[in-house]
Structure formats: structure tokens, C-alpha cells
């Protein structure tokens, strides 16, 4: 009798534990919020909010689920994630482009981008993420800058151009030692091209323009097709 009673207790505890696990998963899904959807692709994105950030991203497509545990976006709705669906590599099929904001502030904006291609698998169509070359790395490889009291000198792919900054700088004490490009990084899709934009700053609160990097899909990843500097943009 004692043995049978103990077996009944253990079985009951195991059953309750299993129920608790299932209920916890359900609660996690209840904490999710819908971030956006693309009806054309039958895509819906979800995430959970935690300490001012959106985390635990989940994508639902045609009844299947894909998780992105390392994605993060600030929870400020002004900088909500962007979900775009465009053919940015010219293959006749649309790609999924997700733009996430990592940080923001006065004179600061840092975004990153994720591009997913549709791929045929044994289980049907699925999405896989493709590498996008970072804009910081692209600038390091292709751009050289120099800053004096009166001039900003920018050399792109051995093409040198000089900009007069005397009218926008009241004195040399506010200048950086060189042009800074790390404070403003954003992405957009223009005419089916993925573009990264990096602001050029010569002093606290003094921006002179932006570098625009246009991407192309080549050799299995997105890399620079062209780069230009636009004064005052």
C-alpha cells in the first residue's frame, strides 16, 4: 500500500510539472506583441519587451516559425522595426529586409540590417539570412579623411575632394581631430537598392553631410556597389 501510494504521488508531481512547463510557454507567447506583418508574403513578426528593448523576435510564415534570439530593437515606437519586402538583388523574387534600431539620442542613431532570402528546402520554402557587409568596414577600406581648421578633405577610392568649413565653424576649439562617422548609421531601400547612410561629423553637433553606400548581391553576400559623399545631406 505504501509503495503504491508513493508511486501515485510521484506520478501526480510529474504530471503537474509537465502542465506547468506547457503553461509557461503559453504565458511567454501571451507576453509577445505583434510588430508588423507583410500580407503579400504571409509574414508576421512578434517580439517581447524587456527593459526598454524588444527581444526574442519570432517570425511566423505559412504556419511555420523562425526564431531570431540575437535580434534587438529599442522599444520606443518612434524607432519601431521596419519590415520591407523588395527585390534588392534583381533575381525577380522579393527579399525580406529588416531594419532594427540599436540606439538613439541627440546626434546619435545606430541601426543594423538583416536581409533574408527565400530558399527551397525539403520542407518547402524557407528564409535564410544573408551576410551584409558592415558600413564601418566599407568606409575603412575605401575612404580616407583629413580635417584642418578650414577644410574637410575626403578621399573616396583615390578620388580626393576638399570642402571649405570656415563658414560653419566659429573656432578651432570645437573641431574633432578628424571626421567622425560612427554616430549616425541608418538604412533604407531606394529604387530596389539597399543603402546605408553614415553621417559625417567634424565637431560636437556639427554635421557636414553623409556617406551613402549602395549595396549589390555578389559572391553570396551583400557588398558595396558604390559609395559617395553628399555635402549637407
mmCIF file of C-alpha atoms in Angstrom:
data_model
loop_
_atom_site.group_PDB
_atom_site.id
_atom_site.type_symbol
_atom_site.label_atom_id
_atom_site.label_comp_id
_atom_site.label_asym_id
_atom_site.label_seq_id
_atom_site.Cartn_x
_atom_site.Cartn_y
_atom_site.Cartn_z
ATOM 1 C CA UNK A 1 0.000 0.000 0.000
ATOM 2 C CA UNK A 2 2.772 2.467 0.947
ATOM 3 C CA UNK A 3 4.679 1.777 -2.279
ATOM 4 C CA UNK A 4 1.549 2.221 -4.373
ATOM 5 C CA UNK A 5 0.741 5.475 -2.582
ATOM 6 C CA UNK A 6 4.273 6.853 -3.179
ATOM 7 C CA UNK A 7 4.082 5.897 -6.860
ATOM 8 C CA UNK A 8 0.786 7.778 -7.106
ATOM 9 C CA UNK A 9 2.370 10.911 -5.559
ATOM 10 C CA UNK A 10 5.410 10.826 -7.919
ATOM 11 C CA UNK A 11 3.174 10.339 -10.950
ATOM 12 C CA UNK A 12 0.987 13.249 -9.876
ATOM 13 C CA UNK A 13 4.004 15.562 -9.366
ATOM 14 C CA UNK A 14 5.421 14.667 -12.802
ATOM 15 C CA UNK A 15 2.063 15.365 -14.399
ATOM 16 C CA UNK A 16 1.773 18.753 -12.695
ATOM 17 C CA UNK A 17 5.353 19.642 -13.703
ATOM 18 C CA UNK A 18 4.601 18.891 -17.333
ATOM 19 C CA UNK A 19 1.482 21.054 -17.158
ATOM 20 C CA UNK A 20 3.472 23.915 -15.638
ATOM 21 C CA UNK A 21 6.020 23.747 -18.476
ATOM 22 C CA UNK A 22 3.303 23.928 -21.116
ATOM 23 C CA UNK A 23 1.572 26.792 -19.340
ATOM 24 C CA UNK A 24 4.860 28.728 -19.069
ATOM 25 C CA UNK A 25 5.352 28.504 -22.815
ATOM 26 C CA UNK A 26 1.826 29.761 -23.304
ATOM 27 C CA UNK A 27 2.479 32.687 -20.978
ATOM 28 C CA UNK A 28 5.620 33.610 -22.939
ATOM 29 C CA UNK A 29 3.574 33.779 -26.123
ATOM 30 C CA UNK A 30 0.986 35.946 -24.358
ATOM 31 C CA UNK A 31 3.743 38.445 -23.492
ATOM 32 C CA UNK A 32 4.577 38.856 -27.174
ATOM 33 C CA UNK A 33 3.435 41.819 -29.192
ATOM 34 C CA UNK A 34 2.835 41.962 -32.924
ATOM 35 C CA UNK A 35 5.420 44.235 -34.542
ATOM 36 C CA UNK A 36 4.265 44.102 -38.125
ATOM 37 C CA UNK A 37 3.160 41.913 -40.976
ATOM 38 C CA UNK A 38 3.608 41.540 -44.727
ATOM 39 C CA UNK A 39 0.349 40.042 -46.073
ATOM 40 C CA UNK A 40 1.843 39.523 -49.528
ATOM 41 C CA UNK A 41 4.438 37.151 -48.047
ATOM 42 C CA UNK A 42 2.145 35.828 -45.305
ATOM 43 C CA UNK A 43 4.670 37.023 -42.725
ATOM 44 C CA UNK A 44 4.043 38.256 -39.185
ATOM 45 C CA UNK A 45 6.694 39.372 -36.706
ATOM 46 C CA UNK A 46 6.466 39.173 -32.926
ATOM 47 C CA UNK A 47 8.774 40.126 -30.056
ATOM 48 C CA UNK A 48 8.793 40.552 -26.289
ATOM 49 C CA UNK A 49 9.575 43.779 -24.458
ATOM 50 C CA UNK A 50 12.254 43.669 -21.782
ATOM 51 C CA UNK A 51 13.964 46.603 -20.030
ATOM 52 C CA UNK A 52 13.390 49.092 -22.838
ATOM 53 C CA UNK A 53 14.187 46.702 -25.684
ATOM 54 C CA UNK A 54 12.322 44.375 -27.997
ATOM 55 C CA UNK A 55 13.882 40.911 -27.784
ATOM 56 C CA UNK A 56 13.114 37.260 -28.610
ATOM 57 C CA UNK A 57 11.986 38.023 -32.145
ATOM 58 C CA UNK A 58 9.803 35.435 -33.826
ATOM 59 C CA UNK A 59 8.641 35.249 -37.435
ATOM 60 C CA UNK A 60 5.546 33.313 -38.463
ATOM 61 C CA UNK A 61 5.276 32.377 -42.137
ATOM 62 C CA UNK A 62 2.744 29.960 -43.612
ATOM 63 C CA UNK A 63 2.227 28.288 -40.251
ATOM 64 C CA UNK A 64 5.950 27.824 -39.646
ATOM 65 C CA UNK A 65 8.009 29.676 -37.048
ATOM 66 C CA UNK A 66 11.548 31.018 -37.206
ATOM 67 C CA UNK A 67 13.287 32.493 -34.146
ATOM 68 C CA UNK A 68 15.879 35.284 -34.010
ATOM 69 C CA UNK A 69 17.266 35.263 -30.443
ATOM 70 C CA UNK A 70 20.064 37.753 -31.152
ATOM 71 C CA UNK A 71 17.978 40.489 -32.727
ATOM 72 C CA UNK A 72 17.270 43.586 -30.643
ATOM 73 C CA UNK A 73 15.416 46.871 -31.144
ATOM 74 C CA UNK A 74 14.676 49.732 -28.785
ATOM 75 C CA UNK A 75 11.072 49.698 -27.581
ATOM 76 C CA UNK A 76 10.495 53.395 -28.380
ATOM 77 C CA UNK A 77 7.736 53.298 -31.005
ATOM 78 C CA UNK A 78 9.333 56.208 -32.860
ATOM 79 C CA UNK A 79 12.123 53.795 -33.777
ATOM 80 C CA UNK A 80 9.976 50.720 -34.370
ATOM 81 C CA UNK A 81 11.443 47.896 -36.501
ATOM 82 C CA UNK A 82 10.965 48.262 -40.244
ATOM 83 C CA UNK A 83 9.906 45.243 -42.300
ATOM 84 C CA UNK A 84 10.371 45.702 -46.046
ATOM 85 C CA UNK A 85 9.691 43.342 -48.934
ATOM 86 C CA UNK A 86 11.581 44.272 -52.103
ATOM 87 C CA UNK A 87 13.636 42.650 -54.844
ATOM 88 C CA UNK A 88 17.012 44.168 -53.945
ATOM 89 C CA UNK A 89 19.204 41.697 -55.820
ATOM 90 C CA UNK A 90 17.461 41.655 -59.196
ATOM 91 C CA UNK A 91 16.605 37.950 -59.223
ATOM 92 C CA UNK A 92 12.892 38.530 -59.770
ATOM 93 C CA UNK A 93 11.992 37.403 -56.230
ATOM 94 C CA UNK A 94 11.398 39.731 -53.304
ATOM 95 C CA UNK A 95 13.689 39.653 -50.295
ATOM 96 C CA UNK A 96 12.798 40.376 -46.678
ATOM 97 C CA UNK A 97 14.682 43.359 -45.242
ATOM 98 C CA UNK A 98 14.502 44.049 -41.510
ATOM 99 C CA UNK A 99 15.929 47.320 -40.159
ATOM 100 C CA UNK A 100 16.488 47.452 -36.398
ATOM 101 C CA UNK A 101 17.462 50.424 -34.222
ATOM 102 C CA UNK A 102 20.030 49.633 -31.535
ATOM 103 C CA UNK A 103 20.389 53.108 -30.046
ATOM 104 C CA UNK A 104 19.380 56.730 -30.455
ATOM 105 C CA UNK A 105 19.823 60.140 -28.868
ATOM 106 C CA UNK A 106 20.859 63.696 -29.665
ATOM 107 C CA UNK A 107 23.032 63.393 -32.757
ATOM 108 C CA UNK A 108 23.059 59.603 -32.428
ATOM 109 C CA UNK A 109 21.300 56.889 -34.401
ATOM 110 C CA UNK A 110 22.585 53.349 -34.777
ATOM 111 C CA UNK A 111 20.759 50.840 -36.926
ATOM 112 C CA UNK A 112 21.602 47.446 -38.340
ATOM 113 C CA UNK A 113 20.012 45.470 -41.140
ATOM 114 C CA UNK A 114 19.094 41.846 -41.748
ATOM 115 C CA UNK A 115 18.342 40.507 -45.227
ATOM 116 C CA UNK A 116 16.620 37.156 -45.678
ATOM 117 C CA UNK A 117 16.329 35.217 -48.933
ATOM 118 C CA UNK A 118 13.734 32.622 -49.726
ATOM 119 C CA UNK A 119 15.329 29.214 -50.246
ATOM 120 C CA UNK A 120 13.814 25.921 -51.326
ATOM 121 C CA UNK A 121 14.280 23.092 -48.835
ATOM 122 C CA UNK A 122 12.954 19.561 -48.441
ATOM 123 C CA UNK A 123 10.243 21.009 -46.208
ATOM 124 C CA UNK A 124 9.307 23.686 -48.746
ATOM 125 C CA UNK A 125 10.173 27.388 -48.973
ATOM 126 C CA UNK A 126 12.162 28.793 -46.059
ATOM 127 C CA UNK A 127 14.018 32.003 -45.240
ATOM 128 C CA UNK A 128 17.751 32.173 -44.585
ATOM 129 C CA UNK A 129 19.733 35.223 -43.535
ATOM 130 C CA UNK A 130 22.397 36.610 -45.869
ATOM 131 C CA UNK A 131 25.525 38.463 -44.724
ATOM 132 C CA UNK A 132 25.559 42.230 -45.274
ATOM 133 C CA UNK A 133 28.992 43.853 -45.227
ATOM 134 C CA UNK A 134 29.122 46.432 -42.425
ATOM 135 C CA UNK A 135 29.281 50.123 -43.432
ATOM 136 C CA UNK A 136 32.068 50.837 -40.945
ATOM 137 C CA UNK A 137 34.234 48.194 -42.588
ATOM 138 C CA UNK A 138 33.407 49.531 -46.055
ATOM 139 C CA UNK A 139 34.448 53.062 -45.077
ATOM 140 C CA UNK A 140 37.713 51.831 -43.554
ATOM 141 C CA UNK A 141 38.587 50.053 -46.806
ATOM 142 C CA UNK A 142 37.572 52.768 -49.237
ATOM 143 C CA UNK A 143 37.628 56.193 -47.580
ATOM 144 C CA UNK A 144 40.338 58.409 -46.130
ATOM 145 C CA UNK A 145 39.592 61.725 -44.402
ATOM 146 C CA UNK A 146 41.527 64.661 -43.050
ATOM 147 C CA UNK A 147 40.370 67.704 -41.124
ATOM 148 C CA UNK A 148 42.045 71.121 -40.806
ATOM 149 C CA UNK A 149 40.847 74.409 -39.342
ATOM 150 C CA UNK A 150 39.353 75.409 -42.670
ATOM 151 C CA UNK A 151 38.916 72.256 -44.748
ATOM 152 C CA UNK A 152 37.410 68.787 -44.670
ATOM 153 C CA UNK A 153 39.284 66.546 -47.078
ATOM 154 C CA UNK A 154 37.583 63.336 -48.220
ATOM 155 C CA UNK A 155 39.212 60.764 -50.491
ATOM 156 C CA UNK A 156 36.961 58.010 -51.861
ATOM 157 C CA UNK A 157 38.601 55.296 -53.978
ATOM 158 C CA UNK A 158 41.554 57.617 -54.665
ATOM 159 C CA UNK A 159 39.271 60.481 -55.706
ATOM 160 C CA UNK A 160 40.023 63.460 -53.470
ATOM 161 C CA UNK A 161 37.638 66.310 -52.786
ATOM 162 C CA UNK A 162 38.045 69.300 -50.459
ATOM 163 C CA UNK A 163 35.216 71.141 -48.664
ATOM 164 C CA UNK A 164 35.520 74.558 -47.065
ATOM 165 C CA UNK A 165 34.201 74.520 -43.493
ATOM 166 C CA UNK A 166 35.116 78.049 -42.377
ATOM 167 C CA UNK A 167 31.542 79.305 -42.639
ATOM 168 C CA UNK A 168 30.118 76.578 -40.393
ATOM 169 C CA UNK A 169 32.824 76.523 -37.719
ATOM 170 C CA UNK A 170 33.226 79.536 -35.432
ATOM 171 C CA UNK A 171 36.559 78.426 -33.971
ATOM 172 C CA UNK A 172 39.041 75.549 -33.989
ATOM 173 C CA UNK A 173 38.377 74.587 -30.368
ATOM 174 C CA UNK A 174 35.188 72.783 -31.337
ATOM 175 C CA UNK A 175 36.707 70.607 -34.058
ATOM 176 C CA UNK A 176 37.455 66.925 -33.793
ATOM 177 C CA UNK A 177 40.903 65.692 -34.788
ATOM 178 C CA UNK A 178 39.277 64.023 -37.830
ATOM 179 C CA UNK A 179 35.883 63.428 -39.387
ATOM 180 C CA UNK A 180 33.701 61.133 -37.249
ATOM 181 C CA UNK A 181 31.259 58.754 -38.960
ATOM 182 C CA UNK A 182 30.142 56.383 -36.183
ATOM 183 C CA UNK A 183 27.329 58.404 -34.605
ATOM 184 C CA UNK A 184 24.707 58.242 -37.365
ATOM 185 C CA UNK A 185 24.188 54.925 -39.166
ATOM 186 C CA UNK A 186 20.891 54.149 -40.871
ATOM 187 C CA UNK A 187 19.496 52.030 -43.707
ATOM 188 C CA UNK A 188 16.863 52.447 -46.376
ATOM 189 C CA UNK A 189 15.695 50.836 -49.595
ATOM 190 C CA UNK A 190 15.552 53.202 -52.577
ATOM 191 C CA UNK A 191 14.507 52.032 -56.046
ATOM 192 C CA UNK A 192 15.069 48.412 -55.024
ATOM 193 C CA UNK A 193 18.577 49.080 -53.751
ATOM 194 C CA UNK A 194 19.721 48.640 -50.159
ATOM 195 C CA UNK A 195 21.537 51.765 -48.982
ATOM 196 C CA UNK A 196 23.465 52.520 -45.794
ATOM 197 C CA UNK A 197 23.839 56.142 -44.711
ATOM 198 C CA UNK A 198 26.612 57.326 -42.373
ATOM 199 C CA UNK A 199 26.665 60.900 -41.077
ATOM 200 C CA UNK A 200 29.930 62.855 -41.207
ATOM 201 C CA UNK A 201 30.626 64.974 -38.126
ATOM 202 C CA UNK A 202 33.501 67.444 -37.658
ATOM 203 C CA UNK A 203 32.665 68.690 -34.170
ATOM 204 C CA UNK A 204 30.048 68.379 -31.402
ATOM 205 C CA UNK A 205 26.710 68.838 -33.160
ATOM 206 C CA UNK A 206 28.360 69.857 -36.447
ATOM 207 C CA UNK A 207 27.434 67.578 -39.358
ATOM 208 C CA UNK A 208 28.641 68.370 -42.859
ATOM 209 C CA UNK A 209 26.949 65.617 -44.845
ATOM 210 C CA UNK A 210 26.677 61.856 -45.217
ATOM 211 C CA UNK A 211 28.291 58.895 -46.913
ATOM 212 C CA UNK A 212 25.872 56.805 -48.969
ATOM 213 C CA UNK A 213 26.758 53.161 -49.596
ATOM 214 C CA UNK A 214 24.748 51.311 -52.228
ATOM 215 C CA UNK A 215 24.828 47.513 -51.939
ATOM 216 C CA UNK A 216 24.761 44.739 -54.517
ATOM 217 C CA UNK A 217 24.403 40.992 -54.052
ATOM 218 C CA UNK A 218 27.625 39.388 -55.244
ATOM 219 C CA UNK A 219 29.575 36.232 -54.351
ATOM 220 C CA UNK A 220 26.896 35.149 -51.909
ATOM 221 C CA UNK A 221 26.611 38.292 -49.770
ATOM 222 C CA UNK A 222 25.710 41.976 -49.944
ATOM 223 C CA UNK A 223 28.723 44.165 -50.574
ATOM 224 C CA UNK A 224 29.457 47.681 -51.745
ATOM 225 C CA UNK A 225 28.444 48.543 -55.289
ATOM 226 C CA UNK A 226 29.177 52.255 -54.949
ATOM 227 C CA UNK A 227 29.931 54.877 -52.330
ATOM 228 C CA UNK A 228 29.564 58.646 -52.429
ATOM 229 C CA UNK A 229 29.654 61.633 -50.092
ATOM 230 C CA UNK A 230 26.840 64.176 -50.228
ATOM 231 C CA UNK A 231 27.566 67.550 -48.707
ATOM 232 C CA UNK A 232 24.833 68.887 -46.431
ATOM 233 C CA UNK A 233 22.674 65.718 -46.502
#
